[in-house]
mmCIF file of C-alpha atoms in Angstrom:
data_model
loop_
_atom_site.group_PDB
_atom_site.id
_atom_site.type_symbol
_atom_site.label_atom_id
_atom_site.label_comp_id
_atom_site.label_asym_id
_atom_site.label_seq_id
_atom_site.Cartn_x
_atom_site.Cartn_y
_atom_site.Cartn_z
ATOM 1 C CA UNK A 1 -1.417 -15.373 10.383
ATOM 2 C CA UNK A 2 0.655 -12.789 12.432
ATOM 3 C CA UNK A 3 -2.662 -11.252 14.640
ATOM 4 C CA UNK A 4 -4.570 -13.553 17.726
ATOM 5 C CA UNK A 5 -7.257 -15.783 16.472
ATOM 6 C CA UNK A 6 -11.302 -15.369 16.410
ATOM 7 C CA UNK A 7 -13.193 -17.437 17.472
ATOM 8 C CA UNK A 8 -17.140 -17.084 18.057
ATOM 9 C CA UNK A 9 -19.348 -18.075 20.921
ATOM 10 C CA UNK A 10 -23.002 -19.274 19.919
ATOM 11 C CA UNK A 11 -24.467 -21.894 17.842
ATOM 12 C CA UNK A 12 -24.509 -19.231 14.956
ATOM 13 C CA UNK A 13 -28.400 -20.413 13.546
ATOM 14 C CA UNK A 14 -30.803 -16.952 13.538
ATOM 15 C CA UNK A 15 -33.295 -18.789 15.562
ATOM 16 C CA UNK A 16 -31.240 -19.272 18.119
ATOM 17 C CA UNK A 17 -30.782 -16.481 21.124
ATOM 18 C CA UNK A 18 -27.061 -17.163 22.450
ATOM 19 C CA UNK A 19 -24.695 -13.786 21.601
ATOM 20 C CA UNK A 20 -22.176 -15.572 18.586
ATOM 21 C CA UNK A 21 -20.143 -12.292 19.946
ATOM 22 C CA UNK A 22 -16.415 -12.777 18.444
ATOM 23 C CA UNK A 23 -14.050 -13.607 21.454
ATOM 24 C CA UNK A 24 -9.867 -12.822 20.669
ATOM 25 C CA UNK A 25 -7.867 -15.195 21.833
ATOM 26 C CA UNK A 26 -4.274 -14.633 22.669
ATOM 27 C CA UNK A 27 -1.553 -15.867 20.732
ATOM 28 C CA UNK A 28 0.969 -17.935 22.499
ATOM 29 C CA UNK A 29 3.594 -20.757 23.230
ATOM 30 C CA UNK A 30 2.468 -23.866 24.428
ATOM 31 C CA UNK A 31 0.178 -22.646 26.036
ATOM 32 C CA UNK A 32 1.207 -19.293 27.547
ATOM 33 C CA UNK A 33 0.027 -15.839 26.306
ATOM 34 C CA UNK A 34 2.228 -13.734 24.115
ATOM 35 C CA UNK A 35 -0.812 -10.647 25.486
ATOM 36 C CA UNK A 36 -3.028 -9.650 27.546
ATOM 37 C CA UNK A 37 -6.626 -10.206 26.024
ATOM 38 C CA UNK A 38 -7.591 -7.701 24.194
ATOM 39 C CA UNK A 39 -4.155 -5.994 23.952
ATOM 40 C CA UNK A 40 -3.777 -5.512 20.368
ATOM 41 C CA UNK A 41 -0.019 -5.578 18.818
ATOM 42 C CA UNK A 42 1.671 -4.743 15.571
ATOM 43 C CA UNK A 43 2.546 -8.226 14.053
ATOM 44 C CA UNK A 44 6.467 -7.452 15.048
ATOM 45 C CA UNK A 45 6.114 -6.797 18.400
ATOM 46 C CA UNK A 46 4.119 -10.158 18.251
ATOM 47 C CA UNK A 47 6.864 -11.812 16.380
ATOM 48 C CA UNK A 48 9.443 -10.664 18.941
ATOM 49 C CA UNK A 49 7.715 -12.060 22.311
ATOM 50 C CA UNK A 50 6.966 -14.975 20.883
ATOM 51 C CA UNK A 51 11.232 -16.196 20.102
ATOM 52 C CA UNK A 52 11.899 -13.790 22.981
ATOM 53 C CA UNK A 53 9.225 -16.350 24.780
ATOM 54 C CA UNK A 54 10.554 -19.755 22.880
ATOM 55 C CA UNK A 55 14.219 -18.737 24.476
ATOM 56 C CA UNK A 56 12.846 -18.310 28.160
ATOM 57 C CA UNK A 57 11.063 -21.427 27.709
ATOM 58 C CA UNK A 58 14.140 -23.027 26.228
ATOM 59 C CA UNK A 59 16.232 -21.403 29.421
ATOM 60 C CA UNK A 60 13.314 -22.956 31.690
ATOM 61 C CA UNK A 61 13.873 -26.881 30.287
ATOM 62 C CA UNK A 62 18.056 -26.275 30.556
ATOM 63 C CA UNK A 63 17.442 -24.987 34.188
ATOM 64 C CA UNK A 64 18.612 -22.069 33.386
ATOM 65 C CA UNK A 65 16.091 -20.251 35.107
ATOM 66 C CA UNK A 66 12.997 -20.787 36.656
ATOM 67 C CA UNK A 67 9.696 -22.094 36.131
ATOM 68 C CA UNK A 68 7.085 -19.465 35.872
ATOM 69 C CA UNK A 69 3.387 -20.252 37.280
ATOM 70 C CA UNK A 70 1.853 -17.196 35.473
ATOM 71 C CA UNK A 71 -0.739 -17.038 32.048
ATOM 72 C CA UNK A 72 0.660 -14.336 29.753
ATOM 73 C CA UNK A 73 4.460 -14.063 29.213
ATOM 74 C CA UNK A 74 6.695 -12.554 31.613
ATOM 75 C CA UNK A 75 8.629 -9.305 30.277
ATOM 76 C CA UNK A 76 12.537 -10.127 31.027
ATOM 77 C CA UNK A 77 14.784 -8.464 32.856
ATOM 78 C CA UNK A 78 18.473 -7.923 32.246
ATOM 79 C CA UNK A 79 19.246 -10.659 34.404
ATOM 80 C CA UNK A 80 17.236 -12.421 32.178
ATOM 81 C CA UNK A 81 18.379 -11.546 29.119
ATOM 82 C CA UNK A 82 21.965 -12.522 30.050
ATOM 83 C CA UNK A 83 21.429 -16.385 30.834
ATOM 84 C CA UNK A 84 19.508 -16.886 27.371
ATOM 85 C CA UNK A 85 22.121 -15.134 25.998
ATOM 86 C CA UNK A 86 24.977 -16.778 27.129
ATOM 87 C CA UNK A 87 22.538 -20.018 26.271
ATOM 88 C CA UNK A 88 22.902 -19.268 22.896
ATOM 89 C CA UNK A 89 26.329 -18.744 22.897
ATOM 90 C CA UNK A 90 27.037 -22.392 23.745
ATOM 91 C CA UNK A 91 23.956 -23.750 21.646
ATOM 92 C CA UNK A 92 24.016 -21.941 18.317
ATOM 93 C CA UNK A 93 27.018 -23.386 16.936
ATOM 94 C CA UNK A 94 28.500 -21.725 13.414
ATOM 95 C CA UNK A 95 32.022 -23.492 11.546
ATOM 96 C CA UNK A 96 34.853 -20.737 10.971
ATOM 97 C CA UNK A 97 35.337 -19.582 7.686
ATOM 98 C CA UNK A 98 38.560 -21.597 5.885
ATOM 99 C CA UNK A 99 41.289 -19.445 4.261
ATOM 100 C CA UNK A 100 39.800 -21.594 1.253
ATOM 101 C CA UNK A 101 36.649 -19.865 1.906
ATOM 102 C CA UNK A 102 37.732 -16.836 2.377
ATOM 103 C CA UNK A 103 39.834 -16.773 -0.725
ATOM 104 C CA UNK A 104 36.828 -17.489 -2.505
ATOM 105 C CA UNK A 105 34.786 -14.726 -1.645
ATOM 106 C CA UNK A 106 37.338 -12.227 -2.471
ATOM 107 C CA UNK A 107 38.086 -13.988 -5.907
ATOM 108 C CA UNK A 108 33.846 -13.996 -6.571
ATOM 109 C CA UNK A 109 33.685 -10.158 -4.919
ATOM 110 C CA UNK A 110 36.457 -7.923 -6.251
ATOM 111 C CA UNK A 111 34.365 -5.218 -7.386
ATOM 112 C CA UNK A 112 33.723 -4.737 -3.783
ATOM 113 C CA UNK A 113 36.594 -4.259 -2.160
ATOM 114 C CA UNK A 114 37.664 -1.845 -5.024
ATOM 115 C CA UNK A 115 38.720 2.039 -3.175
ATOM 116 C CA UNK A 116 38.229 5.056 -4.961
ATOM 117 C CA UNK A 117 36.334 3.542 -7.493
ATOM 118 C CA UNK A 118 33.381 6.273 -9.013
ATOM 119 C CA UNK A 119 31.908 7.027 -11.947
ATOM 120 C CA UNK A 120 30.466 10.796 -13.419
ATOM 121 C CA UNK A 121 26.270 9.725 -14.060
ATOM 122 C CA UNK A 122 23.030 11.680 -15.343
ATOM 123 C CA UNK A 123 19.980 9.744 -15.035
ATOM 124 C CA UNK A 124 16.650 10.246 -16.096
ATOM 125 C CA UNK A 125 14.272 9.392 -13.339
ATOM 126 C CA UNK A 126 10.612 8.341 -13.929
ATOM 127 C CA UNK A 127 9.313 7.764 -10.510
ATOM 128 C CA UNK A 128 7.122 5.281 -9.216
ATOM 129 C CA UNK A 129 5.128 6.793 -6.900
ATOM 130 C CA UNK A 130 1.651 5.713 -5.046
ATOM 131 C CA UNK A 131 -1.651 5.444 -7.529
ATOM 132 C CA UNK A 132 0.589 5.996 -10.659
ATOM 133 C CA UNK A 133 0.263 4.018 -13.292
ATOM 134 C CA UNK A 134 3.445 1.571 -13.803
ATOM 135 C CA UNK A 135 2.952 0.021 -17.569
ATOM 136 C CA UNK A 136 2.391 3.293 -18.372
ATOM 137 C CA UNK A 137 5.307 5.126 -16.560
ATOM 138 C CA UNK A 138 7.382 1.900 -18.524
ATOM 139 C CA UNK A 139 6.678 1.844 -21.511
ATOM 140 C CA UNK A 140 7.418 6.556 -21.307
ATOM 141 C CA UNK A 141 10.666 5.667 -19.898
ATOM 142 C CA UNK A 142 11.026 3.148 -22.593
ATOM 143 C CA UNK A 143 10.320 5.388 -25.198
ATOM 144 C CA UNK A 144 12.800 8.260 -24.011
ATOM 145 C CA UNK A 145 15.694 5.386 -23.069
ATOM 146 C CA UNK A 146 14.715 4.565 -27.601
ATOM 147 C CA UNK A 147 14.921 8.147 -27.995
ATOM 148 C CA UNK A 148 18.319 8.578 -27.076
ATOM 149 C CA UNK A 149 20.036 4.983 -27.565
ATOM 150 C CA UNK A 150 19.851 6.380 -31.760
ATOM 151 C CA UNK A 151 22.308 6.955 -33.753
ATOM 152 C CA UNK A 152 21.530 10.127 -35.019
ATOM 153 C CA UNK A 153 20.292 11.255 -31.117
ATOM 154 C CA UNK A 154 21.583 15.589 -31.715
ATOM 155 C CA UNK A 155 23.785 16.375 -29.091
ATOM 156 C CA UNK A 156 21.782 17.932 -25.886
ATOM 157 C CA UNK A 157 18.645 16.017 -26.288
ATOM 158 C CA UNK A 158 19.552 13.803 -22.658
ATOM 159 C CA UNK A 159 19.384 17.198 -20.771
ATOM 160 C CA UNK A 160 16.193 18.428 -23.114
ATOM 161 C CA UNK A 161 14.447 14.981 -22.020
ATOM 162 C CA UNK A 162 15.483 15.058 -18.235
ATOM 163 C CA UNK A 163 14.506 18.365 -17.925
ATOM 164 C CA UNK A 164 11.317 18.025 -19.798
ATOM 165 C CA UNK A 165 10.655 13.622 -17.670
ATOM 166 C CA UNK A 166 12.716 13.660 -14.962
ATOM 167 C CA UNK A 167 11.383 13.312 -11.445
ATOM 168 C CA UNK A 168 14.781 14.089 -9.661
ATOM 169 C CA UNK A 169 15.720 17.862 -8.786
ATOM 170 C CA UNK A 170 18.802 16.721 -10.868
ATOM 171 C CA UNK A 171 16.834 17.544 -13.630
ATOM 172 C CA UNK A 172 17.023 21.474 -13.453
ATOM 173 C CA UNK A 173 20.951 20.463 -14.059
ATOM 174 C CA UNK A 174 20.137 18.333 -17.532
ATOM 175 C CA UNK A 175 20.042 14.814 -14.923
ATOM 176 C CA UNK A 176 23.733 15.413 -14.129
ATOM 177 C CA UNK A 177 24.540 14.286 -10.606
ATOM 178 C CA UNK A 178 28.436 14.349 -10.758
ATOM 179 C CA UNK A 179 30.485 11.991 -9.423
ATOM 180 C CA UNK A 180 29.103 9.455 -7.252
ATOM 181 C CA UNK A 181 31.229 6.763 -5.542
ATOM 182 C CA UNK A 182 28.586 2.957 -4.183
ATOM 183 C CA UNK A 183 28.300 4.734 -0.884
ATOM 184 C CA UNK A 184 26.172 7.546 -2.220
ATOM 185 C CA UNK A 185 23.884 5.031 -4.342
ATOM 186 C CA UNK A 186 21.005 3.263 -2.994
ATOM 187 C CA UNK A 187 22.392 -0.534 -2.529
ATOM 188 C CA UNK A 188 20.435 -1.463 -5.773
ATOM 189 C CA UNK A 189 21.768 1.188 -7.646
ATOM 190 C CA UNK A 190 25.357 0.442 -6.391
ATOM 191 C CA UNK A 191 24.839 -2.982 -7.414
ATOM 192 C CA UNK A 192 23.726 -1.741 -10.907
ATOM 193 C CA UNK A 193 26.805 1.037 -11.245
ATOM 194 C CA UNK A 194 29.750 -0.936 -9.736
ATOM 195 C CA UNK A 195 29.308 -4.075 -8.153
ATOM 196 C CA UNK A 196 28.507 -6.430 -10.622
ATOM 197 C CA UNK A 197 30.545 -8.892 -12.401
ATOM 198 C CA UNK A 198 30.406 -7.745 -15.544
ATOM 199 C CA UNK A 199 31.898 -5.187 -17.834
ATOM 200 C CA UNK A 200 28.320 -3.499 -18.863
ATOM 201 C CA UNK A 201 29.365 -0.285 -17.565
ATOM 202 C CA UNK A 202 31.028 1.372 -20.315
ATOM 203 C CA UNK A 203 30.281 4.991 -21.350
ATOM 204 C CA UNK A 204 27.328 6.291 -22.739
ATOM 205 C CA UNK A 205 23.669 5.693 -22.505
ATOM 206 C CA UNK A 206 23.500 2.671 -20.467
ATOM 207 C CA UNK A 207 21.469 0.260 -22.857
ATOM 208 C CA UNK A 208 18.259 -0.880 -20.482
ATOM 209 C CA UNK A 209 16.604 0.875 -17.673
ATOM 210 C CA UNK A 210 17.695 0.488 -14.064
ATOM 211 C CA UNK A 211 14.831 -0.430 -11.079
ATOM 212 C CA UNK A 212 15.448 1.056 -8.323
ATOM 213 C CA UNK A 213 13.317 2.002 -5.313
ATOM 214 C CA UNK A 214 12.371 5.375 -6.504
ATOM 215 C CA UNK A 215 11.183 4.387 -9.954
ATOM 216 C CA UNK A 216 13.359 3.607 -13.608
ATOM 217 C CA UNK A 217 16.190 4.879 -14.739
ATOM 218 C CA UNK A 218 17.695 5.816 -17.850
ATOM 219 C CA UNK A 219 21.285 6.373 -16.822
ATOM 220 C CA UNK A 220 24.586 7.766 -18.540
ATOM 221 C CA UNK A 221 28.558 7.856 -17.725
ATOM 222 C CA UNK A 222 29.951 10.493 -18.596
ATOM 223 C CA UNK A 223 33.364 9.500 -16.445
ATOM 224 C CA UNK A 224 35.117 6.607 -14.486
ATOM 225 C CA UNK A 225 37.625 6.512 -12.402
ATOM 226 C CA UNK A 226 38.644 2.973 -11.291
ATOM 227 C CA UNK A 227 40.401 2.697 -8.552
ATOM 228 C CA UNK A 228 42.331 0.314 -7.335
ATOM 229 C CA UNK A 229 41.673 -3.759 -5.377
ATOM 230 C CA UNK A 230 43.726 -4.360 -2.694
ATOM 231 C CA UNK A 231 45.387 -7.393 -2.278
ATOM 232 C CA UNK A 232 43.328 -9.849 -0.551
ATOM 233 C CA UNK A 233 46.123 -10.341 2.307
ATOM 234 C CA UNK A 234 44.650 -6.297 2.987
ATOM 235 C CA UNK A 235 41.261 -7.009 3.740
ATOM 236 C CA UNK A 236 40.949 -11.150 4.748
ATOM 237 C CA UNK A 237 40.221 -9.761 8.332
ATOM 238 C CA UNK A 238 37.323 -8.133 7.311
ATOM 239 C CA UNK A 239 35.914 -11.292 4.621
ATOM 240 C CA UNK A 240 36.524 -14.032 7.662
ATOM 241 C CA UNK A 241 34.778 -11.482 10.309
ATOM 242 C CA UNK A 242 32.395 -10.891 7.188
ATOM 243 C CA UNK A 243 31.941 -14.513 6.208
ATOM 244 C CA UNK A 244 31.647 -15.583 10.502
ATOM 245 C CA UNK A 245 28.662 -13.279 11.144
ATOM 246 C CA UNK A 246 26.955 -14.773 8.050
ATOM 247 C CA UNK A 247 26.991 -18.074 9.330
ATOM 248 C CA UNK A 248 26.874 -17.238 12.860
ATOM 249 C CA UNK A 249 23.460 -15.586 11.606
ATOM 250 C CA UNK A 250 22.097 -18.592 9.274
ATOM 251 C CA UNK A 251 22.979 -20.936 12.514
ATOM 252 C CA UNK A 252 20.488 -18.904 14.566
ATOM 253 C CA UNK A 253 17.701 -19.143 12.086
ATOM 254 C CA UNK A 254 18.190 -22.721 12.035
ATOM 255 C CA UNK A 255 18.489 -22.855 15.604
ATOM 256 C CA UNK A 256 14.751 -20.635 16.069
ATOM 257 C CA UNK A 257 13.114 -22.968 13.512
ATOM 258 C CA UNK A 258 13.876 -26.194 15.292
ATOM 259 C CA UNK A 259 12.262 -24.476 19.243
ATOM 260 C CA UNK A 260 9.748 -23.439 16.558
ATOM 261 C CA UNK A 261 9.288 -26.648 15.318
ATOM 262 C CA UNK A 262 9.273 -28.423 18.693
ATOM 263 C CA UNK A 263 6.776 -25.463 20.141
ATOM 264 C CA UNK A 264 2.737 -25.287 20.040
ATOM 265 C CA UNK A 265 2.849 -22.616 18.072
ATOM 266 C CA UNK A 266 -1.305 -20.789 18.626
ATOM 267 C CA UNK A 267 -2.880 -17.570 17.172
ATOM 268 C CA UNK A 268 0.378 -16.662 15.111
ATOM 269 C CA UNK A 269 2.610 -17.678 12.391
ATOM 270 C CA UNK A 270 6.473 -18.079 12.657
ATOM 271 C CA UNK A 271 8.814 -19.642 10.260
ATOM 272 C CA UNK A 272 9.810 -23.914 12.005
ATOM 273 C CA UNK A 273 11.176 -27.320 11.327
ATOM 274 C CA UNK A 274 9.770 -30.522 12.072
ATOM 275 C CA UNK A 275 13.116 -31.885 12.021
ATOM 276 C CA UNK A 276 16.190 -30.935 13.889
ATOM 277 C CA UNK A 277 18.710 -28.591 11.451
ATOM 278 C CA UNK A 278 20.982 -27.172 14.694
ATOM 279 C CA UNK A 279 24.199 -30.109 14.609
#
C-alpha cells in the first residue's frame, strides 16, 4: 500500500466497552517513521521520502553521515544531499556503451535521427473524454474509416466527415493540420507517423485507427518530406550519451531495489529485491 496502515484498538466485540477506534500507523523504514502521526501525504511524496530515507540510512551505515536518534525521518540539508550524491556516484556502477552497441542502436533507430522530415496530414479526432462510451465511440470511428477507404469514396468526403464528426478545431478546415514534424506531435502519434521501422505510412488514408492520449484518429497523408539521415559519425556522441543515461538509470533502479530488499519497510509498498542486483 502507499498510504499508512491502520490498526484498531479494542477487541471488536459488541459486548465490550473498549473503543475500537482506528489509529494511524506511520509508514517507516527500519523503524524510522516517514511522517508525523496524523500527517497525510500523497503517494508520490511518501515514496520520495521513503527512498530518501533509504539513502540516508545507507550513508549512515557507510560512516558518511552521523547516526540519527530521532523517531521521524529528518529533512536533509544541502551538505547531506551532496554526501548522498557522492555515495551513489561511487556505489552505482554503470558500464559505458561500446562502439558496437552505439552502432547497433543507430541501425535500429535510424528514423529517430532523420533531419527535416515532415508530413502534410489531416485527421478526424474522436475524443475520449470522461464518461464517454468508448465502445460506441470506436464503432463510430471505424464506420467513418470504412467509409473513407472505399474505392468509390466521393471527393470531399473526408472534409465533410471532419466537419461533422471531429472534436478537433481543425474540423473547420476539413481536418487539415498542415505540415507537421515529430516535434509537433504527441509522442504516441509521432511514433506512429515517423518512427516505425516499416513503411506503413504511404500517401492517402491510413487503413486503421490511430490511438493517442486524446482519442482515436483517422489520418490521411497528403504530402511527405523525407528529410535526410545523418551519417553515424555525426550522431555517435549523442547516441553514446543517450545510452550512458539509460545505463545509469537502470543501475540506479537496481541499486534502490537492493536497498529496499535489505530494509524493513512498513506502511508503504516499494519495489524491492531479495538478492543483490548491483555488482
